[in-house]
Tab-separated table of C-alpha atoms in Angstrom:
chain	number	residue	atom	x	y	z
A	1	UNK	CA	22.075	-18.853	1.490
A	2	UNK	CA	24.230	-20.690	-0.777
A	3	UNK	CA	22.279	-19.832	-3.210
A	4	UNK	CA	22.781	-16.129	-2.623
A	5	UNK	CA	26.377	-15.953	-2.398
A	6	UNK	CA	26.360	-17.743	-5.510
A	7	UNK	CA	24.697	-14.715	-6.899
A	8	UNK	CA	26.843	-11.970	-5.448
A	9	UNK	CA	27.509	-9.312	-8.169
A	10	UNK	CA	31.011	-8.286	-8.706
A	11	UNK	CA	32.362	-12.091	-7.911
A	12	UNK	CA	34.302	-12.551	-11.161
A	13	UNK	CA	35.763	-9.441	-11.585
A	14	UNK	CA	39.061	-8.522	-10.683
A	15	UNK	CA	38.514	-4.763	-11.716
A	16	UNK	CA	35.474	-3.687	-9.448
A	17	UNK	CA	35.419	-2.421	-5.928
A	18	UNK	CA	37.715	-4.167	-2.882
A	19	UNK	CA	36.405	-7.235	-1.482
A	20	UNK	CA	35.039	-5.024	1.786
A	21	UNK	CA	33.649	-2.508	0.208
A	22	UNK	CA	31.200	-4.585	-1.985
A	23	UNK	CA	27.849	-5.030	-1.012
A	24	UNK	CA	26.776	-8.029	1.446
A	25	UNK	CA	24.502	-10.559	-1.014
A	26	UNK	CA	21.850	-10.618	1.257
A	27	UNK	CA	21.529	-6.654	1.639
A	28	UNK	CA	21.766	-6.328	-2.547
A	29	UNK	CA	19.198	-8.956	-3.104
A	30	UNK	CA	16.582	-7.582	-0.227
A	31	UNK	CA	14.479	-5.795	-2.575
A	32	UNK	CA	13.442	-8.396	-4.407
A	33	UNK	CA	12.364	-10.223	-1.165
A	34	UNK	CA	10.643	-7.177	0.368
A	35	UNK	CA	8.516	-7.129	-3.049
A	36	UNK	CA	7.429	-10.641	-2.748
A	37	UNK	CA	6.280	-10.177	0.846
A	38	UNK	CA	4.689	-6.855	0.235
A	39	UNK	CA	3.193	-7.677	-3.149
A	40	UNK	CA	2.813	-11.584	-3.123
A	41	UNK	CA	2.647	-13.961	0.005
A	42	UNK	CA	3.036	-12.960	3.743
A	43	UNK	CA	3.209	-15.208	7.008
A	44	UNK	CA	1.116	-13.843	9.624
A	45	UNK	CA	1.240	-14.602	13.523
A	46	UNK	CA	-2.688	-14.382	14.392
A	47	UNK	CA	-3.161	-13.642	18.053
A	48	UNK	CA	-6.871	-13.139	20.060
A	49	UNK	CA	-9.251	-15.414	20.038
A	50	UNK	CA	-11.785	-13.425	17.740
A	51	UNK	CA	-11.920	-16.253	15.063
A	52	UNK	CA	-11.930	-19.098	17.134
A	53	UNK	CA	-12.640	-22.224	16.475
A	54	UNK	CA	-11.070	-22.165	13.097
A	55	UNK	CA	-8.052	-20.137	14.032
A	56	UNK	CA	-6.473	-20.252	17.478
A	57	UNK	CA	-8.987	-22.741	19.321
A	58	UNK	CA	-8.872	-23.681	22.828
A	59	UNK	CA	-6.970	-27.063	21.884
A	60	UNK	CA	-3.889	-25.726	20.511
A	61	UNK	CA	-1.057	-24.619	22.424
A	62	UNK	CA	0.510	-22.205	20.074
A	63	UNK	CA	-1.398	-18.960	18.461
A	64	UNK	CA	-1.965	-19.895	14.516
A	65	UNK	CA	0.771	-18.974	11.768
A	66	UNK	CA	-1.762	-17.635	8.876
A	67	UNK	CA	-0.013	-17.522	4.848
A	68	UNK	CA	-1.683	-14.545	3.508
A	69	UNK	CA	-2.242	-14.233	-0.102
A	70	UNK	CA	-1.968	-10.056	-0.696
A	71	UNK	CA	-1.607	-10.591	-4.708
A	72	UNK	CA	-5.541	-11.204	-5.186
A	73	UNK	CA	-6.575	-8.479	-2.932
A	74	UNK	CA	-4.406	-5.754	-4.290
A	75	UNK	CA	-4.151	-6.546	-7.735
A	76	UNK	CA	-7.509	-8.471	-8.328
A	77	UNK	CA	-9.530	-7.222	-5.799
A	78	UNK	CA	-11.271	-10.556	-5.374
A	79	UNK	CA	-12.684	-11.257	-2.345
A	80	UNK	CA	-16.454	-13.163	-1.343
A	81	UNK	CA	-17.886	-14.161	1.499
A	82	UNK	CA	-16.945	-16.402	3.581
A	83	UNK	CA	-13.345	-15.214	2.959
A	84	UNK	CA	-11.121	-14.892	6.003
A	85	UNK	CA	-9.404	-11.587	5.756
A	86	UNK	CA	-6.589	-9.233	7.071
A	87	UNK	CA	-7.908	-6.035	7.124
A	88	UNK	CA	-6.325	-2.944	9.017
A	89	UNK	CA	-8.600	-1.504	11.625
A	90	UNK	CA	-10.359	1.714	10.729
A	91	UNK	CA	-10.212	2.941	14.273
A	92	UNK	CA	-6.006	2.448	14.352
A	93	UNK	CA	-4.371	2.185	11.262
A	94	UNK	CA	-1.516	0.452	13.697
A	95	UNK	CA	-3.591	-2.413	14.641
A	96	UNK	CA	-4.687	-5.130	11.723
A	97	UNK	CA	-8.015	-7.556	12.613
A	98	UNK	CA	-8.431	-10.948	11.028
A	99	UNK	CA	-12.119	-11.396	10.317
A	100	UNK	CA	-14.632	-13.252	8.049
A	101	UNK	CA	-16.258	-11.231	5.094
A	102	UNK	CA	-20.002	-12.119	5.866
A	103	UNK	CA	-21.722	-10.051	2.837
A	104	UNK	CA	-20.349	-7.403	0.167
A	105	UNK	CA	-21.972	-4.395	-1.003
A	106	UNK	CA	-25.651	-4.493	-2.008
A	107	UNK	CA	-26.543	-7.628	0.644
A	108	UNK	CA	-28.518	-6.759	3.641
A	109	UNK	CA	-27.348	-8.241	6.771
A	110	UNK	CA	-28.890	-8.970	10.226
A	111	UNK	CA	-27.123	-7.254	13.130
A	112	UNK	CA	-26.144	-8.611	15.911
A	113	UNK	CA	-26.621	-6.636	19.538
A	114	UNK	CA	-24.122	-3.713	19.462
A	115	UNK	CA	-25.778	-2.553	16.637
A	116	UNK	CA	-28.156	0.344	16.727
A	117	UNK	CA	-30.303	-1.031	14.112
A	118	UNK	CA	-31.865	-4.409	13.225
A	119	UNK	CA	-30.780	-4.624	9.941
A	120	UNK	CA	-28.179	-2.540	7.794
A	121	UNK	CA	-27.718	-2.189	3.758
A	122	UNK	CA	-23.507	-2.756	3.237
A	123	UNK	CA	-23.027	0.210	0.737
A	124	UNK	CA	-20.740	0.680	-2.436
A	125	UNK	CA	-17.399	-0.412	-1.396
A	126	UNK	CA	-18.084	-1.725	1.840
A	127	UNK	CA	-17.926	-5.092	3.594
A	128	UNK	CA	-19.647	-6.492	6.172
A	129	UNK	CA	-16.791	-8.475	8.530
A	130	UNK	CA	-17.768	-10.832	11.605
A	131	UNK	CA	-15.196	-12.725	13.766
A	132	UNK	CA	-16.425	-16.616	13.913
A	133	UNK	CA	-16.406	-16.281	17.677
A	134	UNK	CA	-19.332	-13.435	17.955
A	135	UNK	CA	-18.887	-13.086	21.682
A	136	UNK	CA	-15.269	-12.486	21.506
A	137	UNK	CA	-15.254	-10.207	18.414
A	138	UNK	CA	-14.770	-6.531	17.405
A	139	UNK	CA	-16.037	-6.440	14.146
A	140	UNK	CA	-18.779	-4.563	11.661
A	141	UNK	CA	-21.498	-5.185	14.547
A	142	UNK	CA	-19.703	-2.343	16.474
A	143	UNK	CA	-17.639	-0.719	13.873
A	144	UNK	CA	-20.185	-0.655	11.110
A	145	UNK	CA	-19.586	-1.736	7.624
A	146	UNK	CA	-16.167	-1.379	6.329
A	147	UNK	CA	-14.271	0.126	3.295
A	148	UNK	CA	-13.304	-2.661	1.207
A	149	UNK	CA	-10.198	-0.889	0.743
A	150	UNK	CA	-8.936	-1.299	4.092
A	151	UNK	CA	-8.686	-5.354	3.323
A	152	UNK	CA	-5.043	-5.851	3.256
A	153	UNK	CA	-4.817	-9.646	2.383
A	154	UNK	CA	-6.840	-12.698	2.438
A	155	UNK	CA	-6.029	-16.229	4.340
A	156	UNK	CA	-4.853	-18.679	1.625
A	157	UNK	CA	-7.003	-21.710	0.475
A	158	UNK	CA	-4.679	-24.540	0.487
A	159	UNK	CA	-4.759	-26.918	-2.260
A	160	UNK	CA	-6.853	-29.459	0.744
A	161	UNK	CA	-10.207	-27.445	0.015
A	162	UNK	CA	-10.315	-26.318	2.999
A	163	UNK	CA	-8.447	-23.534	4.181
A	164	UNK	CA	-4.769	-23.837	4.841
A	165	UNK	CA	-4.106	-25.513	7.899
A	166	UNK	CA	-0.328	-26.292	9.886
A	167	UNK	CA	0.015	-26.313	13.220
A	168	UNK	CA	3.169	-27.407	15.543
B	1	UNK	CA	46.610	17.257	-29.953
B	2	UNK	CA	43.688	19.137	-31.415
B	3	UNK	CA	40.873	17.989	-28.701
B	4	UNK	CA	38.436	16.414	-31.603
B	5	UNK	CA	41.334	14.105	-32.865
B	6	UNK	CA	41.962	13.117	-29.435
B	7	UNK	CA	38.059	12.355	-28.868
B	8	UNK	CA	37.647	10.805	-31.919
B	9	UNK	CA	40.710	8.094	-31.630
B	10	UNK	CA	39.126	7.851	-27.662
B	11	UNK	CA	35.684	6.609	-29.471
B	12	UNK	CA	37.629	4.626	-31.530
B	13	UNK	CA	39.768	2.620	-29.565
B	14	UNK	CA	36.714	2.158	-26.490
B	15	UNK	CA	34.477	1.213	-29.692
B	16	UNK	CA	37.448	-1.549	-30.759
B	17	UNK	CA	37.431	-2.844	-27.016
B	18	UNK	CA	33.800	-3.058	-26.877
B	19	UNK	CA	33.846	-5.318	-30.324
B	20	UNK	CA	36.364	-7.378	-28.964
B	21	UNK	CA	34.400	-8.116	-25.695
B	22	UNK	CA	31.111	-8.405	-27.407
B	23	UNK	CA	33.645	-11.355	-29.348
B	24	UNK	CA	34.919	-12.694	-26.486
B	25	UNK	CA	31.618	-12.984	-24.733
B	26	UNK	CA	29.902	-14.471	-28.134
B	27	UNK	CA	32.633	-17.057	-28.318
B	28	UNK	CA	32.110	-18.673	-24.696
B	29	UNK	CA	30.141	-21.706	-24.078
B	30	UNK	CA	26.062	-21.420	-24.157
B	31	UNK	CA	26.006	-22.306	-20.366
B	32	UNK	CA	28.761	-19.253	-19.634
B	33	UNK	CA	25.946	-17.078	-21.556
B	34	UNK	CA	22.993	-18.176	-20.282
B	35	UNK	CA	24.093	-17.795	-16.860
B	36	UNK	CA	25.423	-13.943	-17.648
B	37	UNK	CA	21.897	-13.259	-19.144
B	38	UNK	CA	19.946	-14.669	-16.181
B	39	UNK	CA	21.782	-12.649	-13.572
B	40	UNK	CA	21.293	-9.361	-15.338
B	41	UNK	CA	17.754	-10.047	-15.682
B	42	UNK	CA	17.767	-10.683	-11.784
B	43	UNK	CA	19.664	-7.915	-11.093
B	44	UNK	CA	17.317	-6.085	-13.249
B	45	UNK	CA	14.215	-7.427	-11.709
B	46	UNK	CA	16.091	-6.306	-7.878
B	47	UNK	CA	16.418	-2.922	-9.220
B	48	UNK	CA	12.683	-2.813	-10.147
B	49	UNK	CA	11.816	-4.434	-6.583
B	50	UNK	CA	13.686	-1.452	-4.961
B	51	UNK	CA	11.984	1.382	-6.866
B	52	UNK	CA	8.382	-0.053	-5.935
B	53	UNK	CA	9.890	-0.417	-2.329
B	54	UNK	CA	11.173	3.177	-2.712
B	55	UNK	CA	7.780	4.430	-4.326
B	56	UNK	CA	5.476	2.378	-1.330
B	57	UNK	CA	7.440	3.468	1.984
B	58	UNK	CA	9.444	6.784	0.951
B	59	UNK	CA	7.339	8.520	-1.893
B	60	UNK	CA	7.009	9.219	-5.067
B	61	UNK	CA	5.244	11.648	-7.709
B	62	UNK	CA	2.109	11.136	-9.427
B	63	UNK	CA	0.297	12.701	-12.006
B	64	UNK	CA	-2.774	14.076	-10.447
B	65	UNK	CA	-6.234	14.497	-12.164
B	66	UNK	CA	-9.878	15.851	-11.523
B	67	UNK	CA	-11.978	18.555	-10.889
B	68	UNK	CA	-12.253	18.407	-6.911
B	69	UNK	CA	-9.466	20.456	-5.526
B	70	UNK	CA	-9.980	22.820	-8.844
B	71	UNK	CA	-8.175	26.146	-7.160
B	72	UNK	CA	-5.195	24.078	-5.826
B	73	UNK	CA	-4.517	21.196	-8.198
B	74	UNK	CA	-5.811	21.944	-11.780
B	75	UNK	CA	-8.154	19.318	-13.442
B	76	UNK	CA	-5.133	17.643	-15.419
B	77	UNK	CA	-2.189	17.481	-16.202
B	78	UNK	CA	-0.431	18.154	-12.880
B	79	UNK	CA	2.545	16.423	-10.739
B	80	UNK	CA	2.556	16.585	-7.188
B	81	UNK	CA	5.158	15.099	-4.616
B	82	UNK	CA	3.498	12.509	-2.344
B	83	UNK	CA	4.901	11.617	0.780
B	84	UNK	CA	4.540	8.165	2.249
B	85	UNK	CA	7.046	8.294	4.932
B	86	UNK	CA	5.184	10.374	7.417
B	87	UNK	CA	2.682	8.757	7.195
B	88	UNK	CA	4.173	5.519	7.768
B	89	UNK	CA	6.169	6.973	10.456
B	90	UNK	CA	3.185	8.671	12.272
B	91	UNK	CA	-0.243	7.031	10.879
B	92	UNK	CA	-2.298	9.817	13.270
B	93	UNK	CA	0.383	13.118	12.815
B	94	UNK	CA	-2.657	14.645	10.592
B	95	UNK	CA	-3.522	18.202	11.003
B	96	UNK	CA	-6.499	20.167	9.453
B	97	UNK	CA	-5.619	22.011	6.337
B	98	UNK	CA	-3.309	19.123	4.978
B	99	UNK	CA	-4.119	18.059	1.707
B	100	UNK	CA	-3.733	14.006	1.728
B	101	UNK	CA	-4.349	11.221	-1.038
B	102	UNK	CA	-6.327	8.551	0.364
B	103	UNK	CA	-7.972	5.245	-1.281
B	104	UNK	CA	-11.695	5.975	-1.869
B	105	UNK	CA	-14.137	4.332	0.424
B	106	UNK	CA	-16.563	3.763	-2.381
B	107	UNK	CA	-13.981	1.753	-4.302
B	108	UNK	CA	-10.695	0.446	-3.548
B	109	UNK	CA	-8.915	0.425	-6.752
B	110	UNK	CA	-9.193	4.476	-7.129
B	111	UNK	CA	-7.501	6.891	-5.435
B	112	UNK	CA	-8.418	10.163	-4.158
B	113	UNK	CA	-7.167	13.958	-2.967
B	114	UNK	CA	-8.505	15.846	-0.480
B	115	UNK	CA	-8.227	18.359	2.568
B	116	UNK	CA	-8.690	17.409	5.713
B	117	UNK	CA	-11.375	19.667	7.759
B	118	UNK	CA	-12.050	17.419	10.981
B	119	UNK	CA	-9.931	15.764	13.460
B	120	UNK	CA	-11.185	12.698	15.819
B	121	UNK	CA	-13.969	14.720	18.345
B	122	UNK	CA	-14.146	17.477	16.392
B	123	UNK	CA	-17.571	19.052	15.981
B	124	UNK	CA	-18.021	19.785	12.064
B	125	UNK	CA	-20.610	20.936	9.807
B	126	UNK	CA	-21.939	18.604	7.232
B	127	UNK	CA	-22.630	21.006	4.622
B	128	UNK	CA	-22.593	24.648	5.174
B	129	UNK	CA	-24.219	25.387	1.361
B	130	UNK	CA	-26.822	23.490	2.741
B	131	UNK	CA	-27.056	21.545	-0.471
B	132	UNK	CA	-26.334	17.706	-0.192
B	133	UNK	CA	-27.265	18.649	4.010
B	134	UNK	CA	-29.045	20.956	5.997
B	135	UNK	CA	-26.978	23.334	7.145
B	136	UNK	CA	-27.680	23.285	10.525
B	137	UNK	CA	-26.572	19.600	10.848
B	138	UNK	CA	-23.636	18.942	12.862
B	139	UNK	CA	-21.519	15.556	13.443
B	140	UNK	CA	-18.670	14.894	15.642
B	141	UNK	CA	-16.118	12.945	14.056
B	142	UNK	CA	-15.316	9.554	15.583
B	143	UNK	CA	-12.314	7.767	16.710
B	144	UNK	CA	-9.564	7.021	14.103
B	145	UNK	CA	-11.585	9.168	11.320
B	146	UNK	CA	-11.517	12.386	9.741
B	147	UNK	CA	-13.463	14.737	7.862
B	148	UNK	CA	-12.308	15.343	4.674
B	149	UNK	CA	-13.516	17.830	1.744
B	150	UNK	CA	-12.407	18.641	-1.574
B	151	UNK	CA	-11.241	22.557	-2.476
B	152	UNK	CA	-13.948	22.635	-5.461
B	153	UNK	CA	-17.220	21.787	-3.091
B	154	UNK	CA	-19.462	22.209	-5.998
B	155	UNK	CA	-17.434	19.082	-8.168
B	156	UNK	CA	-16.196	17.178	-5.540
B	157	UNK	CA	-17.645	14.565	-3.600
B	158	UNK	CA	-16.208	13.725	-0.305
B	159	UNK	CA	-17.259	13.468	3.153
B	160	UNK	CA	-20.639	15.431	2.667
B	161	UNK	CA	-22.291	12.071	1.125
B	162	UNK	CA	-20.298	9.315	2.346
B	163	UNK	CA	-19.269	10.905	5.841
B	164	UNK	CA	-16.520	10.615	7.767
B	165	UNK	CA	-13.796	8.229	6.691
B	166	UNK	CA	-11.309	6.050	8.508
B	167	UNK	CA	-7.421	7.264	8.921
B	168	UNK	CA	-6.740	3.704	7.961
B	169	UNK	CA	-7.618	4.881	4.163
B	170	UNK	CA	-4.822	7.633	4.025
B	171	UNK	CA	-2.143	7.302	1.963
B	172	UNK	CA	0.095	9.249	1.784
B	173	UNK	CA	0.663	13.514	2.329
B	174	UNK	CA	0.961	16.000	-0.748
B	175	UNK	CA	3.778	18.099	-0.269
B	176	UNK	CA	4.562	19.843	-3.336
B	177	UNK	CA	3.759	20.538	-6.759
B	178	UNK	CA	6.771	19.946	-9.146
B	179	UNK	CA	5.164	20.036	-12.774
B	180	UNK	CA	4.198	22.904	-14.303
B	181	UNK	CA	5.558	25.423	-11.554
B	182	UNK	CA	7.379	24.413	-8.490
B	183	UNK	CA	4.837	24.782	-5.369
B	184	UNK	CA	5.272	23.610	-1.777
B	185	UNK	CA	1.963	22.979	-0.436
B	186	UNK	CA	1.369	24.896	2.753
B	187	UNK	CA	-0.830	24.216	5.678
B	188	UNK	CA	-3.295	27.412	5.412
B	189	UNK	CA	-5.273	26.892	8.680
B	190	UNK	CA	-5.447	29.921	10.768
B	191	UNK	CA	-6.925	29.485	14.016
B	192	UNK	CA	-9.228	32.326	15.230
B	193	UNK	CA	-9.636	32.805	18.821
């Protein structure tokens, strides 16, 4: 915060705008930290236990903080399988899952029981999502393939290998 | 004073106390400089931040193009009014007859326009032409989605081949058309009983 107030606009002069009427540092400088979070990198609070046992497992005591990378998503559009993803759900545009990207479009998948048929094409612009626990899970088995527009942001990789991983 | 004497000794003396700052300034230490410089490029950068910010949660315009809603929206050229804000407000306040932008379910990095015919657990017809459907088939549109169709059925694809599509997608509401004529889009339902 320091930092911020070192920033403040008008500090110097002696001709701008009283001391109160000036604008608080933190409120001036918000856009630029709304951008980052909307455009960049977002923490996450991940609650259910759809994705368990890599997110939220039985052992921990807390739910999982997740860093979500939104840059590659909505500038890149890069996403694979196996990618853990954010995606908004298409029945509430309120509500946002967290899911696993199982297949893209042009793979055929095999269902899993909800599913009216055994085994589905994932059309143009479409993914196929699965939660890791498939007992606990509302995902494409019930929902059906979903637009790949809906994905919102991905989980970030950590520099480890494996995904990124802190818990308290 | 004759005004242009007076406006031209005005110019004068604000040019002579801009050359003297631009001195002043060029005669301070490197670090005094850089430091100037790299706070109006912040402050620059902030100002950008809050016109995206603006542009994602309020609204903005956009230049609209394509042949689908041909009798509403011409097939270039055009500048409509988008609002975000309702939408973020309300994501399900969506009544038939609006026209909406939404991102296409066939690819994610385009955009789309279209008017919304069906409502969650409404009963609609797939295609009445009978062309991409029969037209005796019938659907009833799930939870959370809607039935959407472009003015211009015969250039348009939209709900007809990839069915109904998730509120989730919308983006924002088209309220008005500001380039070339002012237009406020109206809802042009009418309910028969």
């Amino acid at each position: 915060m320091a930092f911020l107030s070192r920033l403040r606009i008008g500090r110097n002069t002696s001709n701008g705008a009283p001391r109160s009427r000036r604008i608080p540092a933190l409120i001036f400088w918000s856009p630029l930290a709304l951008a980052f979070g909307n455009y960049f990198w977002t923490v996450k609070l991940i609650s259910g236990r759809s994705m368990q046992p890599t997110l939220n497992p039985d052992s921990s005591l807390w739910r999982d903080f997740g860093l979500f990378d939104k840059f590659s998503i909505r500038s890149r559009h890069a996403y694979q399988r196996g990618d853990i993803v954010a995606i908004v759900s298409p029945e509430d545009p309120r509500r946002m899952i967290v899911k696993r990207i199982l297949a893209i479009e042009g793979d055929t998948v095999r269902t899993l029981p909800p599913h009216p048929d055994p085994e589905v094409r994932v059309p143009v612009g479409h993914v196929w999502v699965e939660g890791d626990d498939s007992f606990h899970t509302d995902d494409s088995n019930r929902l059906g393939p979903i637009p790949a527009a809906l994905i919102e942001s991905k989980l970030s990789n950590g520099a480890y290998g494996g995904n990124f991983e802190f818990r308290p | 004073m004759h005004p242009f004497v007076f406006a031209t000794q005005a110019l004068r003396r604000s040019a002579q106390v801009r050359i003297g700052r631009a001195r002043e300034f060029w005669s301070k230490p490197c670090v005094y400089k850089a430091k100037v410089v790299g706070k109006s490029a912040f402050k620059l950068a902030n100002m950008a931040c809050a016109l995206h910010i603006f542009a994602e949660y309020v609204g903005t315009v956009s230049l609209m193009s394509g042949l689908s809603m041909m009798p509403t929206l011409a097939d270039s050229g055009e500048i409509v009014v988008e609002d975000r804000l309702s939408i973020r407000w309300n994501p399900t306040g969506i009544a038939r007859g609006d026209l909406i932008t939404l991102y296409s379910p066939l690819d994610p990095s385009r955009i789309i326009c279209k008017r919304v015919i069906g409502l969650p657990g409404d009963v609609v017809c797939v295609d009445p032409t009978g062309q991409k459907a029969p037209s005796t088939e019938h659907i009833v549109v799930p939870k959370g989605h809607l039935w959407i169709s472009g003015d211009n059925a015969a250039m348009s694809r939209d709900s007809r081949d990839y069915g109904p599509v998730s509120m989730s997608l919308v983006r924002a509401k088209l309220r008005a058309r500001i380039y070339p004529d002012i237009t406020i889009f109206r809802n042009p339902i009418t309910y028969l009983d």
